[in-house]
Amino acid sequence: MNIVLRLAWRNLWRHSKRTWLTIGAMVFSNTLLVFMISIQFGMYGLMIDNTLQVFSGHMQIQAPGYKDDQKMRQVVPHVVQLASNLRKELQTDTIAARGWAFALASSEERSYGIGVFGVEPVFEPRVSNIPGLIKEGRYLRDPDATEIVIGAVLARNLRVATGDELTLLGSGRDGSFSAAVVHVVGVFESGVVDIDRNFGEMPLETFQDVFYMDGAGHQVVVSAATLDEAELLQPKVVAALPGGTDLVVHDWDALQPGLRQAIQADMSSAFFMYGILVILVAFSVLNTQLMSVLERTHEFGIVMSLGLKAGRLGRLIMLETALMGIIGMIIGSITGAIFTSWFTVNGLSIPGMEEMAANFNLPARIYPEVTPWTAVAGPLVVFLFTLLASAYPALRLHRLHPVEAMRAN
Amino acid sequence: MAAVRCVDLCKTYRQGDQDIKALDHVSIEIAEGGFVCLSAPSGGGKTTLLNAIGGLDIPDSGEVWIAGRRIDQMSKGELADLRLSSIGFVFQAYNLIPVLTAQENIEFVMQIQGVPAAERRTKSLAILEEVGLAGLEGRRPAEMSGGQQQRVAVARAIVSRPALVLADEPTANLDSRTSDELMTLFTELNEHHNTTFVIATHDQRVMGYAKRLIRMLDGRIVDDIDQHAA
Amino acid sequence: MRTTPVLTRLAWRYLWRNHRRTIIMLSAIVIGVWAMIFMTALTRGMVDQMIKDGISVLPGHVQAHNPLFLDDPSVSNRISIGDAELSRMFDPLSFKAWASRVKVPAVITSERESRGVTLLGIDPAAERAFSFVTYDDVEGRFLESAEDNAVVIGRKLANTLDTRIGKRVVLMSQDPDNEIADRGFRVAGLFEASMPAFEEMYVFVGKKTAQKMLRIGDATTEIVFVGDDYRDVEPTYDRVRETLDGDLKVSRWYEIDTYLGTMLKVMDGFVLIWVIVIFLALSFGLVNTLVMAVFERIREIGLMLALGMKPASILGQIIIESMMLLAVGLAIGDLLAWATIQPLKEGIDISAVAEGMEMMGASSVLYPKLYLYDMLLANVVVLILGFLASLSPAWRASRYEPVEAITKVG
């Protein structure tokens, strides 16, 4: 081992309790950072995936203005054809066409205003979770059957079960009156009250007949396996749009603007907290290293009078800090990873948080996962701030006068 | 009644892998008003004996009596009270509490004893004058010379008029003139107040002031001379 | 204890002997305390606002419904006690405010579009106290009486419906016999709400008009009560229950909006955890500082012991020193937190993440809320934990043997 390194190492253990306490501060913060960052980013991933997978997909092709106004006449023409062309061109089947209309749904006893989606029964299950959430009856089968699946809360409010009839009253694409009688074939339960309460799906062809859509729909949903893939896919989707249309492609961010902002808001408060933790560790290190420099004034006086430059002593202090920081980083990353892994296996649930979790499409029990990135990012930042904190004591050495320093005891 | 009586004291330290007999069957008796010098080379046992007399250190065997009370079996609390009320200490160095002024250092003991503030103030100022430090009461230790610091230490040791003052190498860090002044002060106090002094030293000059000189070597008393008579 | 003054003086002087170390530690404490209180004030502000918004829509602290209404919100499950009777029951109880209203799901149709909404048939005079719509801010006008024939809708809904003030819309719901009940209304005003979702969800009509349209005589579907404090709804809840004597289902606000209820609980827990985490991060530095402070004056401790100071006094001295350090840090930290929160009282505009905040149920202006309780909690927790953290170094300091300590070569 290099002599300077050995010297720094020995110096570190002259006050082993102090060194361990300082390392303890690092380990505490690092463990917390690894744990919190693992949960946080795991949660964001879940929030995005779950929210998008429920219904909206990673991107949608729509008529311009439809996203904000949702008016019947803002249509995607020949929507089934477009979806089928895209599936062929992009060689993926996670693409489906939809139409949407508002209708008054009436059972024998009750009437509620609901949103009715026309969907492709074959492709819808590949872009949305809802077909898989049927808890009673079955999902849609035939593209032209007069059937509907509705949410569980809606079914309760309408007092209907599978097999019952519903009358839909609404207005068609041209504003004319439209009506239909459909059979409830299935009831789904997503756990998201807004979806379960005012939402039904029927076959797209039937939908187009009832609402006089003339072959048009309102959106083509494109889903991808991951967010990254979705980003790669988007330019291809744009390129694959037929020439001469004014259709637009909205990515998940545009479809669910609340999602990214909720994440941003949460991130900024999380980063504030992380920042405070890091600063507190930095102060701890600053204090320790300053003490360590002050109590060695006499000793430094001697070596300086032997001809050692203040700059080299300063580097020695930085090296001591770096050694301490590396120990803190390694132990902190490991304890953080172990601590987090325990929850990876056993899951983390905060009593009473279920409601909040559901609001963000999160399961009640979270299984955080340690990735190399989450295990190292926080501790690395702590390490950098640690080094930064030792700069002050290191620079103070330049003001040291050898003779005066030697006189200090 | 003797001010100090030690009976058959033994104390062994371990240093490295060697046993060192700091006190080896030591018995002495010091009368009230005595002025005794303990002299020995380094490691001769004089500091150990002094600490045993002051209740700072407990001997392995033997008895220590101060003013008729046996102290080697007292609890820490009782020893602290004893030191507070009847023994004054002067050490070689680091005698004073650095964050307190000269006057506050002197008042320190009285404050623990619970002496009222006004009385503390009168007494501390009087004693500062007695040791020749009038006007320096507001200085902190770092702002005084070594001799001045030792005088403050002496003032603190005698301010509550203890019957016994124990001093360990009080002149070790002083020049010869200051040493003489300090010893003169000790002598005066011994004569005026009949305070018993036990001083551990290897300073020849200090020994010259003593009425009785006890020489130690390897934990044993080798010589006990009454210089008064000589 | 008679030694307390001298211990206090010693502790204070020792604290400033190594002023650099003390100042660094003090800075860390100040930053920590500031962060504790500032962050707490922000979260409190957010939750308070959420609850205020949430309650003013529910609205109220306590509600009474027909027992079947919450599961089946239809006029079939109405409250048949008439207004005169309700007044006789509740007016003497001097609630801050109470109102009965017709609240049912409905469909609103313009010339071009239809949407599902919640129809609120209200008596504007009775609702003024706790509605989320500030009547004066309404574009056009708000309802003038329970008999008002017009409708007031949200600005966003008006946009989707392609309608505007003066135009006609049709509201459609069900009467008690499950027949369609509909009526045309002229749009009299457009309201804005702090939560854009409310602008799409609620439409206001006169209570009497709604009752006539739904053919329910003078029945209503919901009675709402506002007490003194949303955190303490029990007195209101108890009085309403007693008065109604089991006829209706009485609910507290957090039973109806369980999300807000949990949010409030979670935030209480969060505040405590946050304070403790910060303290723990600080505690390493604190213990370190004390260990160093003891280490560099071992000889002086030995001297004090030799002079007759009791070990308990040494212990006390170190603990007083630690408490002083914390107290000074707390005082400055508290002050700093107050000074940074005060200018933000007017609200922090976070509209950049407005839709995200809405997803959480919060509006886009954040009003930090500094509660004395939170400040006290932070201070007390720091002092208690600080006391515990100082015990170990202080205990060690008091255990030194005077001889060993005094001869220790540093």
Short mmCIF file of C-alpha atoms in Angstrom, two decimals, chain B residues 3-223:
data_model
loop_
_atom_site.label_atom_id
_atom_site.label_comp_id
_atom_site.label_asym_id
_atom_site.label_seq_id
_atom_site.Cartn_x
_atom_site.Cartn_y
_atom_site.Cartn_z
CA ALA B 3 -3.71 14.95 60.16
CA VAL B 4 -2.71 12.00 58.02
CA ARG B 5 -2.07 8.41 59.00
CA CYS B 6 -1.20 5.66 56.55
CA VAL B 7 -0.86 2.07 57.70
CA ASP B 8 0.88 -0.57 55.61
CA LEU B 9 -0.21 0.72 52.21
CA CYS B 10 0.37 -1.45 49.15
CA LYS B 11 -0.44 -0.67 45.52
CA THR B 12 0.70 -2.52 42.41
CA TYR B 13 0.32 -1.30 38.81
CA ARG B 14 0.67 -3.30 35.67
CA GLN B 15 2.68 -1.62 33.01
CA GLY B 16 3.08 -3.66 29.85
CA ASP B 17 3.90 -7.14 31.12
CA GLN B 18 5.62 -5.89 34.29
CA ASP B 19 4.16 -5.43 37.75
CA ILE B 20 5.32 -2.20 39.35
CA LYS B 21 5.07 -1.82 43.11
CA ALA B 22 4.15 1.83 43.51
CA LEU B 23 3.55 1.46 47.25
CA ASP B 24 5.24 -1.31 49.17
CA HIS B 25 4.09 -1.51 52.81
CA VAL B 26 4.20 2.24 53.42
CA SER B 27 3.27 3.59 56.84
CA ILE B 28 3.57 7.25 57.79
CA GLU B 29 1.95 9.66 60.18
CA ILE B 30 1.83 13.39 59.63
CA ALA B 31 0.93 15.69 62.47
CA GLU B 32 -1.43 18.64 62.19
CA GLY B 33 0.39 21.71 60.94
CA GLY B 34 3.09 19.63 59.33
CA PHE B 35 4.98 20.79 56.25
CA VAL B 36 6.11 17.61 54.53
CA CYS B 37 7.97 17.00 51.31
CA LEU B 38 7.69 13.61 49.60
CA SER B 39 10.66 13.19 47.37
CA ALA B 40 11.41 10.37 45.00
CA PRO B 41 12.70 9.89 41.49
CA SER B 42 10.11 9.44 38.75
CA GLY B 43 8.02 6.34 39.45
CA GLY B 44 9.19 6.28 43.05
CA GLY B 45 5.61 6.19 44.35
CA LYS B 46 5.22 9.73 45.64
CA THR B 47 2.27 10.64 43.40
CA THR B 48 0.57 7.34 44.21
CA LEU B 49 0.94 8.02 47.92
CA LEU B 50 -0.35 11.57 47.50
CA ASN B 51 -3.37 10.33 45.53
CA ALA B 52 -4.07 7.69 48.16
CA ILE B 53 -4.02 10.34 50.88
CA GLY B 54 -6.34 12.53 48.82
CA GLY B 55 -8.80 9.69 48.23
CA LEU B 56 -8.20 9.93 44.50
CA ASP B 57 -6.80 6.45 44.35
CA ILE B 58 -7.66 3.39 46.43
CA PRO B 59 -4.72 1.29 47.69
CA ASP B 60 -4.74 -2.49 47.24
CA SER B 61 -4.31 -2.98 50.96
CA GLY B 62 -3.66 -0.94 54.10
CA GLU B 63 -5.50 1.92 55.77
CA VAL B 64 -5.66 5.65 55.15
CA TRP B 65 -6.91 7.92 57.90
CA ILE B 66 -7.55 11.65 57.48
CA ALA B 67 -8.27 13.64 60.61
CA GLY B 68 -9.39 10.51 62.43
CA ARG B 69 -11.62 9.15 59.66
CA ARG B 70 -10.77 6.09 57.66
CA ILE B 71 -11.16 6.96 53.99
CA ASP B 72 -9.99 3.95 51.99
CA GLN B 73 -13.37 2.28 52.40
CA MET B 74 -15.51 5.33 51.67
CA SER B 75 -17.81 5.52 48.64
CA LYS B 76 -17.02 7.84 45.75
CA GLY B 77 -19.62 10.29 46.95
CA GLU B 78 -18.24 10.39 50.49
CA LEU B 79 -14.74 10.88 49.09
CA ALA B 80 -15.92 13.74 46.93
CA ASP B 81 -17.49 15.40 49.99
CA LEU B 82 -14.32 14.86 51.98
CA ARG B 83 -12.15 16.47 49.31
CA LEU B 84 -14.60 19.30 49.01
CA SER B 85 -14.62 20.08 52.72
CA SER B 86 -11.20 19.25 54.07
CA ILE B 87 -8.57 18.76 51.37
CA GLY B 88 -7.10 21.26 48.96
CA PHE B 89 -5.28 20.17 45.80
CA VAL B 90 -2.57 21.79 43.71
CA PHE B 91 -1.45 19.87 40.64
CA GLN B 92 1.53 20.06 38.39
CA ALA B 93 -0.32 21.48 35.43
CA TYR B 94 -3.85 21.78 34.01
CA ASN B 95 -4.76 23.05 37.38
CA LEU B 96 -7.43 25.46 36.30
CA ILE B 97 -10.66 25.16 34.37
CA PRO B 98 -9.80 27.06 31.20
CA VAL B 99 -13.25 28.46 30.52
CA LEU B 100 -13.52 30.12 33.93
CA THR B 101 -11.79 33.33 35.08
CA ALA B 102 -9.35 33.38 38.01
CA GLN B 103 -12.06 34.44 40.39
CA GLU B 104 -14.56 31.92 39.03
CA ASN B 105 -11.99 29.15 39.37
CA ILE B 106 -11.60 30.04 43.01
CA GLU B 107 -15.33 30.32 43.55
CA PHE B 108 -15.86 27.00 41.81
CA VAL B 109 -15.29 24.85 44.90
CA MET B 110 -17.31 27.15 47.13
CA GLN B 111 -20.10 27.11 44.62
CA ILE B 112 -20.27 23.33 44.75
CA GLN B 113 -20.20 23.60 48.54
CA GLY B 114 -23.17 25.91 48.34
CA VAL B 115 -21.58 29.03 49.76
CA PRO B 116 -23.79 32.13 49.14
CA ALA B 117 -22.69 34.39 46.29
CA ALA B 118 -21.78 37.41 48.39
CA GLU B 119 -19.60 35.38 50.70
CA ARG B 120 -17.94 33.68 47.73
CA ARG B 121 -17.11 37.02 46.23
CA THR B 122 -15.60 38.46 49.42
CA LYS B 123 -13.60 35.33 50.11
CA SER B 124 -12.30 34.90 46.58
CA LEU B 125 -11.19 38.52 46.31
CA ALA B 126 -9.51 38.33 49.71
CA ILE B 127 -7.68 35.16 48.84
CA LEU B 128 -6.54 36.59 45.48
CA GLU B 129 -5.04 39.46 47.37
CA GLU B 130 -3.41 37.05 49.82
CA VAL B 131 -1.68 35.15 47.00
CA GLY B 132 -0.66 38.42 45.40
CA LEU B 133 -3.01 38.45 42.44
CA ALA B 134 -5.23 41.41 43.30
CA GLY B 135 -6.63 42.93 40.12
CA LEU B 136 -6.30 39.81 38.00
CA GLU B 137 -9.62 38.27 39.01
CA GLY B 138 -11.16 38.69 35.54
CA ARG B 139 -8.39 36.94 33.62
CA ARG B 140 -8.80 33.54 32.13
CA PRO B 141 -6.00 30.95 32.61
CA ALA B 142 -4.76 31.43 29.05
CA GLU B 143 -4.20 35.12 29.84
CA MET B 144 -1.94 34.47 32.83
CA SER B 145 1.65 33.30 33.28
CA GLY B 146 2.45 29.85 34.67
CA GLY B 147 3.29 31.29 38.10
CA GLN B 148 0.09 33.28 38.21
CA GLN B 149 -1.88 30.19 37.25
CA GLN B 150 -0.30 28.19 40.05
CA ARG B 151 -1.09 30.97 42.51
CA VAL B 152 -4.72 30.83 41.45
CA ALA B 153 -4.62 27.08 41.96
CA VAL B 154 -3.19 27.57 45.45
CA ALA B 155 -5.79 30.20 46.21
CA ARG B 156 -8.49 27.77 45.16
CA ALA B 157 -6.97 24.99 47.26
CA ILE B 158 -6.93 27.07 50.45
CA VAL B 159 -9.93 29.32 50.04
CA SER B 160 -12.24 27.14 52.08
CA ARG B 161 -9.50 26.77 54.69
CA PRO B 162 -8.96 23.01 54.41
CA ALA B 163 -6.90 21.36 57.14
CA LEU B 164 -4.82 19.58 54.54
CA VAL B 165 -3.31 20.75 51.21
CA LEU B 166 -1.84 18.20 48.83
CA ALA B 167 0.46 19.46 46.08
CA ASP B 168 1.89 17.33 43.28
CA GLU B 169 5.00 18.84 41.68
CA PRO B 170 3.59 22.35 42.06
CA THR B 171 6.77 23.98 40.73
CA ALA B 172 7.43 21.65 37.80
CA ASN B 173 6.61 24.24 35.18
CA LEU B 174 7.92 27.31 37.01
CA ASP B 175 11.23 29.14 36.90
CA SER B 176 13.29 29.35 40.06
CA ARG B 177 12.14 32.81 41.14
CA THR B 178 8.49 31.93 40.75
CA SER B 179 9.11 28.64 42.54
CA ASP B 180 10.58 30.49 45.49
CA GLU B 181 7.62 32.84 45.63
CA LEU B 182 5.19 29.91 45.58
CA MET B 183 7.06 28.09 48.39
CA THR B 184 7.18 31.24 50.46
CA LEU B 185 3.43 31.48 50.03
CA PHE B 186 3.05 27.87 51.18
CA THR B 187 5.23 28.51 54.22
CA GLU B 188 3.25 31.58 55.20
CA LEU B 189 -0.03 29.74 54.89
CA ASN B 190 1.36 26.89 56.95
CA GLU B 191 2.41 29.26 59.69
CA HIS B 192 -0.60 31.59 59.70
CA HIS B 193 -3.38 29.05 59.40
CA ASN B 194 -1.68 25.91 60.69
CA THR B 195 -2.60 24.18 57.44
CA THR B 196 -0.93 20.82 56.90
CA PHE B 197 1.01 20.66 53.62
CA VAL B 198 2.09 17.49 51.83
CA ILE B 199 4.12 18.26 48.72
CA ALA B 200 5.39 15.67 46.26
CA THR B 201 8.45 16.95 44.42
CA HIS B 202 11.89 16.17 43.15
CA ASP B 203 12.92 19.83 43.18
CA GLN B 204 15.80 20.33 45.65
CA ARG B 205 14.83 23.95 46.17
CA VAL B 206 11.33 22.92 47.29
CA MET B 207 12.73 20.33 49.71
CA GLY B 208 14.68 23.10 51.38
CA TYR B 209 11.44 24.68 52.57
CA ALA B 210 10.11 21.51 54.17
CA LYS B 211 10.06 20.90 57.92
CA ARG B 212 10.08 17.18 57.28
CA LEU B 213 11.49 15.36 54.26
CA ILE B 214 10.39 11.84 53.36
CA ARG B 215 12.41 10.12 50.62
CA MET B 216 10.94 7.20 48.73
CA LEU B 217 12.43 4.67 46.33
CA ASP B 218 10.60 1.88 44.49
CA GLY B 219 7.52 2.32 46.64
CA ARG B 220 9.28 2.21 49.98
CA ILE B 221 10.19 4.93 52.44
CA VAL B 222 13.96 5.02 52.62
CA ASP B 223 14.52 8.16 54.65
#
